[in-house]
Amino acid sequence: MVYEILSGSNSSEYYKLSDHPGMKTASQELGKRYDFLDNEEIKQEILDFSDNGVSRVKFFIPAIHCSSCIWLLENLHRLNEGIMHSTVHFTKKEAVFTFRDSRISLRGLVELLASVNYAPYISLESVDKSSKKKTNRDVYYRLGVAGFCFGNIMLFSFPSYLAIDDTVEQFIRQNFGILNILLGIPVAFYSGSGFFISAYKGLKKRFISIDLPIAIGILALFFRSVYEILSGTGPGFMDSLAGLLFFLLIGKWYQGLTYQALSFERDYRSYFPVAVTLISEKGEESILPLKHLKTGMRILVRNNELIPADAILVKGEGSIDYSFVSGESDPVKKTEGQRIFAGGKQSGPAIELIIEKEVTQSKLTELWNQKPGHEERQNNWESLMDVISRYFTAVVLILALATGVTWWFIDPSRAALVVTAILIVACPCALAMTLPFSFGGAMRVFGRNGFYVKRSSVIEALSRVNTIVLDKTGTLTKSNDFDANLDHLLLPEASFNLLRSLVRHSTHPMSVAVYQALPNAPALPVKGFIEHISKGVEGTVGTHHVKLGSGEFVLGRLPEGTPSGCLFVSIDGSSSGYIILKHKYRDGMRDVLLSMGKKYELHLLSGDNDAELSALLEFFPTAGHMNFNQTPVDKLNYIRKLRSEGRKVMMIGDGLNDAGALYESDCGISIADDVYHFSPSCDAILEARQFWKLSTFLKFSKISRRIVIMSMLFSFFYNIIGLSFAMSGNLTPIVSAILMPLSSVSVITLITVATYLASARTKLNKIYPV
Amino acid sequence: MNVILILVAFSLIVAIVGLGAFFWSVRSGQYDDPYGSSVRILFEDEKPRSAEASPPVQGITENPSNQK
C-alpha cells in the first residue's frame, strides 16, 4: 500500500517533469548538468558493459537509506520502459541498472534518478575502474569449510572418547581416524592458510605477530594428531584443531565487518567532476573529459559546479565557495582577470575561465601530493597486541624448550609429546579473539551513534590519544548556521519589521539568522520578492523597497572598513548600515571542550584570523595553544611537531585544508554533515550533529581498552591451566577438546557483556532522536 | 559393523552436498547484502522476478501499463 502511494507520487512527479521540460528551473539545471554523459568516451568509462543495445552501469547512490529506496529503485522499470532490470546493494549504497540504449540513454537514466531524488554520485574516481574493489567472500568459504569439518570431526572423534575396548571397535577407530586426517587437511591448510601467510610475512619483517603462535599451534596440532592416529597411539586432536580454526575465523569475519558505503580513502579525484564544458574559439560549447583538459583552454563553469584546475576568470562574476577546501562557506568574490584556485564551487551565474595549470598540478592537488605514501605511514606506538604477542611467543617457546629438556632426562620417549602438547595448549585462540570482539563491538556501538571508524584498530588509537587538535571553521562552528549581530544596523526600531517581513520569505541560512535576531512582530505583505543567488534578497514591503545582501548588491560597491561576512541593508535606496553574521558554534561544544580539556591537551588550528580568540580562550590551556591564520601546510607541520615530541595526537577537521593534518595525526577524525558525501581521507568520520558526544566516545574507547586487558588476563588464566596439564604430560585430547572451546566462548561472552554494560553506562546504547 | 562405514560414507556425502550448497550461496552473492535481501523478501511482486545480477531479458514485457 505504502509502496503504491510512493510509486504513484514519484511517477507522477516524473511524468510532470518530462511533459513540461524546462518548466521548472530544477529540471533546466538538470538538463545542463548531465550533458557530459552524452560524450561517448565518458560513457564508455562509466558503463560496466555495453553490447548489442543493452548496457549495464553501477552507480553509488548516497541517498539510499531505507527499504522503500530499494523498492523504488528496483521498480524503476515501471517509470521507464528502457530500464530492464535494477538491483540495489544496500550495504554499499550501490545500484546496478541494465537498460536498452534504444529506449533510454545513460544521461536519461541519470536524469530519471535525479528526478526521483536518487542522484548518483559520479566523480572522477568512479570513472577510474582500477580503483574499484571486489567483494571479498574468502572468509565465508574458509569459515564454511572449517565449520563443515568441525562438525564431522567431532562426530568421528566421539567413539574414541568412549572407553570401549574391542577388536571391532578398534577397526572403526582406525577408519574414523583416517577420516579425521582427511577432514583435518582442508581445515589446517585451507581455512588456516591466512595465519601461516601472515605469520610468515611478519617473520620476514622481523616482527612477531599474534598469528605466529597460532600458526605454530595449528602445525603442532595437525602433525601430532597425524602421528597419533597413524601410529595407533591415540585419537589425535583433530576436533580441537577444527574447533580452534572455526572460532578464530569467526573472529576474523567479525573484524572484517566495516562500513562498506563509507569511503575513508578519498583523494581529490572523488571531488572532481568527470568532464568540463569547453568553449571553443568560435564560442561553441562542447563536453571534454577532464583528463584531456590542458592549460590555455577556455571552460564554462555553471552554478554549483566545481572549478577543476587553477584558472583565470575571464568572463562573468565569480562567487567562489571554497567550503571543500577550507571549510569556510562564505563565497569569495572574484572579478575578471583574477586567479581562481581549483576546488572552489561557483555559486551564481555561469563564469568563463582560462585554465592556467593542469589538473594534477593545481594548488589543491599539490597539497595531496605532499603527503607521504600510505605504506610509509607509521604510528609511533606499538599496538597492545603486538607487545603481548611478542612476549607471549617468547615465553611459550622458552617454556616448551625447558620442559622438553627436563622431560628428556625423566623419560626421553615422552619429551616430543610434551613439547607438542605445550605448543598446542598455548595456542592463543582466546587471546586472538579479544581484540576483534572488544574493539569490533565498540566500533558497532560508535556506528549506531553516528561515529564511523575505519577499522577496529582505530579504537585502540583513540584510547591512547593524549593531545587533541581542533580545526575551527566547520569543526567547532556549524557551516550553515549563523548568529546575527545588529549593532551596526542603522534603522529605527519601527523599521525592523520591514526587514523581518522580507527575510521571512527566504530559506537561506543567513536570512534565517537575520529573521531570528529581529524582534517578533506581525509580518507585513511582501510584493515582488526576488532572491539573487549568492547576492541577496529584495522586495517591496508595504510601500518601501528593501534590499539585503552583499555590498556590491545593495550599495554597488564594498564599503571600506567593514568586516567580512556582513549583510548590508538599504531601504528605498538609502543605506541603513549592516548586520554582522558569525558562524554559530556547534551544539554542546562548550561541554565537550571543557570535559575534554580536563583529560587532554587541547590545541586549536584555524585558517581564520584571531577574532574569536577571546571567546575560545577559556577552553584552551594558554593562548599559545591557539593558532590562527594557518595554511594547510602549517597545520600538517604543527601535527608533525607535536608527534615528534612523543605525543599521541588526534586531529579533528573537516575541509580539504585539514586533509594533510588528519593524515599526519595518530587518529584523524573528519567531521561531516553528510557522512556519505565529502570528507577528506581519515581514520574515522563523525556526524556533525553528534559532535557533542565526542568526549563520551573517547571515554568509551578507554573502557574498551580496559575490557581488552581484562579479557586477555582471563585467557591467560586458561592458558596457565592448559600449560599445567601439558607440562606434567597429562594433556589428553579430551582435556584439550573441552578447554579450547570453553576458553573461546567464555572470553567472547565476557567481552560482549562488558561492552554492553559499558555502553549502557556511557549512555551510548540508546539511539538519540535527531 | 560394515554397515556403519556405509552410513558414515552416506552422511559425509550428504554433508558435502550441504557444504556445496553453502559455497553456491556465497558465490551467488547471497551474503553480500543481508539487509537488502531481508527487505526484498517482503515486497509484493505481481510477477516473480529473479533478484540475481544476471538480467532476465523479459524486462519489457513485465512492465505494467497502468502507469501511463
XYZ file of N, CA and C in Angstrom, chain A residues 3 7 11 15 56 66-67 70-71 74 77-79 81 84-91 98 100 103 135 137 140-141 144-145 148 152 156 168 171-172 175-176 179 183 260, chain B residues 1-2 4-5 8 11-12 15-16 19 22-23 26-29 31-36 39-40 43-44 46 49-53 55-57 59-60 62-64 67-68:
252
model
N 3.846 1.436 -0.653
C 4.694 1.471 -1.847
C 3.931 2.002 -3.049
N 5.084 5.011 -5.217
C 5.366 4.918 -6.645
C 4.443 5.857 -7.402
N 6.060 8.649 -9.655
C 5.941 8.555 -11.102
C 5.189 9.764 -11.639
N 6.494 12.159 -14.572
C 5.813 12.496 -15.833
C 5.548 13.980 -15.950
N 24.965 -1.992 -19.075
C 24.851 -2.139 -17.638
C 25.758 -1.112 -16.966
N 16.686 3.320 3.062
C 15.634 2.541 3.707
C 15.086 1.509 2.732
N 14.112 0.730 3.214
C 13.595 -0.338 2.377
C 12.819 0.223 1.189
N 14.994 0.744 -1.771
C 15.279 -0.472 -2.531
C 14.110 -0.760 -3.459
N 12.899 -0.651 -2.914
C 11.738 -0.965 -3.723
C 11.643 -0.026 -4.919
N 14.377 -0.637 -7.492
C 14.265 -1.913 -8.199
C 13.006 -1.981 -9.043
N 11.826 0.201 -13.598
C 11.370 -0.172 -14.946
C 9.925 0.232 -15.164
N 9.191 0.499 -14.096
C 7.821 0.980 -14.246
C 7.792 2.423 -14.724
N 8.822 3.159 -14.374
C 8.865 4.563 -14.772
C 9.382 4.718 -16.192
N 10.389 2.417 -19.698
C 10.394 1.102 -20.323
C 11.793 0.645 -20.722
N 15.613 -2.334 -17.985
C 15.210 -3.716 -17.958
C 15.253 -4.276 -16.549
N 16.228 -3.847 -15.812
C 16.463 -4.506 -14.539
C 17.305 -3.596 -13.650
N 17.003 -3.586 -12.375
C 17.875 -2.847 -11.463
C 17.980 -3.607 -10.154
N 19.167 -3.621 -9.594
C 19.417 -4.326 -8.335
C 20.158 -3.393 -7.393
N 19.676 -3.331 -6.172
C 20.304 -2.453 -5.183
C 21.177 -3.285 -4.263
N 22.374 -2.794 -4.009
C 23.231 -3.370 -2.977
C 23.188 -2.408 -1.806
N 22.384 -2.753 -0.806
C 22.074 -1.781 0.232
C 23.291 -1.387 1.063
N 24.076 -2.357 1.505
C 25.184 -2.025 2.406
C 26.234 -1.164 1.724
N 20.410 -2.243 -15.693
C 20.567 -2.769 -17.047
C 19.491 -2.102 -17.895
N 18.126 -0.644 -22.078
C 18.248 -0.693 -23.530
C 18.636 0.683 -24.036
N 15.999 2.770 -25.883
C 14.868 3.376 -25.171
C 15.295 4.493 -24.227
N 34.268 -7.577 -3.958
C 33.789 -8.061 -2.672
C 34.614 -9.273 -2.255
N 34.834 -12.564 -0.481
C 33.996 -13.597 0.118
C 34.852 -14.723 0.679
N 34.115 -16.282 4.104
C 32.937 -17.149 4.174
C 33.286 -18.577 3.768
N 34.058 -18.692 2.689
C 34.452 -20.037 2.247
C 35.267 -20.739 3.327
N 33.116 -21.709 6.160
C 32.250 -22.824 5.792
C 32.990 -24.142 5.874
N 34.191 -24.178 5.319
C 34.995 -25.408 5.343
C 35.308 -25.795 6.776
N 32.183 -27.095 8.516
C 31.829 -28.425 7.998
C 32.713 -29.498 8.615
N 31.885 -32.686 11.445
C 32.124 -34.091 11.100
C 33.216 -34.718 11.952
N 33.169 -38.054 14.338
C 34.073 -39.205 14.193
C 34.973 -39.375 15.405
N 36.587 -55.072 17.255
C 35.763 -54.495 16.197
C 35.798 -52.961 16.284
N 38.738 -51.402 14.882
C 38.686 -51.281 13.438
C 38.000 -49.949 13.042
N 36.884 -49.672 13.725
C 36.163 -48.416 13.455
C 37.032 -47.223 13.817
N 39.503 -46.455 11.155
C 38.915 -45.840 9.973
C 38.483 -44.403 10.225
N 37.878 -44.199 11.402
C 37.468 -42.839 11.740
C 38.678 -41.919 11.865
N 39.624 -40.853 8.463
C 38.667 -39.840 8.006
C 38.972 -38.476 8.634
N 39.739 -34.999 6.815
C 38.978 -33.772 7.074
C 39.865 -32.677 7.666
N 30.907 -0.418 4.497
C 31.261 -0.502 3.087
C 30.869 0.734 2.295
N 29.112 -54.638 11.347
C 29.835 -53.381 11.603
C 30.092 -52.597 10.326
N 30.145 -53.321 9.226
C 30.408 -52.630 7.968
C 29.296 -51.646 7.613
N 28.042 -49.528 9.466
C 28.399 -48.205 9.993
C 29.241 -47.443 8.979
N 30.160 -48.147 8.376
C 31.015 -47.468 7.383
C 30.188 -46.951 6.219
N 28.358 -43.932 7.420
C 29.282 -42.808 7.552
C 29.568 -42.192 6.192
N 26.546 -40.249 5.177
C 26.380 -38.981 5.905
C 27.400 -37.953 5.432
N 28.589 -38.428 5.123
C 29.608 -37.492 4.629
C 29.180 -36.893 3.293
N 26.604 -34.326 3.872
C 27.208 -33.118 4.431
C 27.974 -32.352 3.366
N 28.632 -33.062 2.453
C 29.391 -32.387 1.404
C 28.437 -31.649 0.450
N 27.680 -28.509 2.137
C 28.797 -27.571 2.017
C 28.806 -26.941 0.623
N 26.283 -24.314 0.431
C 26.759 -23.097 1.099
C 27.704 -22.320 0.180
N 28.627 -23.046 -0.467
C 29.548 -22.403 -1.404
C 28.789 -21.695 -2.517
N 27.199 -18.510 -1.279
C 28.158 -17.412 -1.102
C 28.535 -16.849 -2.471
N 28.809 -17.760 -3.414
C 29.256 -17.328 -4.738
C 28.197 -16.496 -5.446
N 26.927 -16.844 -5.239
C 25.877 -16.107 -5.928
C 25.543 -14.799 -5.214
N 26.337 -14.453 -4.223
C 26.216 -13.123 -3.620
C 25.163 -13.018 -2.536
N 25.421 -13.502 0.550
C 25.923 -12.990 1.830
C 26.437 -11.560 1.707
N 26.336 -10.988 0.487
C 26.918 -9.665 0.282
C 26.080 -8.554 0.898
N 24.791 -8.716 0.841
C 23.929 -7.623 1.265
C 22.770 -8.178 2.082
N 23.040 -8.587 3.319
C 21.994 -9.220 4.113
C 20.783 -8.318 4.331
N 21.039 -7.007 4.492
C 19.897 -6.132 4.753
C 18.969 -6.060 3.551
N 19.553 -5.894 2.374
C 18.757 -5.787 1.156
C 17.870 -7.009 0.962
N 14.854 -7.259 3.272
C 13.750 -6.364 2.950
C 13.030 -6.832 1.689
N 13.827 -7.302 0.736
C 13.298 -7.634 -0.589
C 12.239 -8.756 -0.505
N 8.629 -7.587 -0.284
C 7.970 -6.857 -1.369
C 6.975 -7.764 -2.063
N 5.851 -7.190 -2.418
C 4.867 -7.983 -3.147
C 5.112 -7.818 -4.631
N 4.111 -8.638 -8.413
C 2.989 -9.142 -9.207
C 3.424 -10.386 -9.962
N 10.260 -12.202 -9.816
C 11.406 -11.655 -10.522
C 12.665 -12.209 -9.914
N 13.592 -12.588 -10.738
C 14.847 -13.088 -10.198
C 15.649 -11.914 -9.678
N 16.223 -12.066 -8.502
C 16.978 -10.955 -7.900
C 18.462 -11.046 -8.177
N 18.807 -11.866 -9.157
C 20.240 -12.030 -9.399
C 20.786 -10.964 -10.334
N 22.085 -10.865 -10.339
C 22.707 -9.804 -11.124
C 22.542 -10.016 -12.625
N 20.756 -10.280 -15.875
C 19.448 -9.721 -16.176
C 18.572 -10.658 -16.995
N 17.332 -10.804 -16.596
C 16.396 -11.523 -17.445
C 16.002 -10.612 -18.605
N 15.794 -11.162 -19.763
C 15.575 -10.313 -20.933
C 14.110 -9.948 -21.094
N 12.410 -8.146 -19.406
C 12.164 -6.926 -18.632
C 11.024 -6.078 -19.158
N 10.902 -5.970 -20.456
C 9.919 -5.057 -21.012
C 8.499 -5.600 -20.875
N 7.228 -7.362 -18.623
C 6.638 -7.354 -17.297
C 6.291 -5.945 -16.824
N 6.480 -4.980 -17.671
C 6.181 -3.613 -17.291
C 4.675 -3.382 -17.293
N 4.087 -3.062 -16.158
C 2.640 -2.867 -16.132
C 2.250 -1.586 -16.882
N 0.676 2.701 -15.588
C 1.382 3.932 -15.199
C 1.044 5.108 -16.109
N 0.677 4.844 -17.326
C 0.507 5.970 -18.261
C -0.925 6.505 -18.278
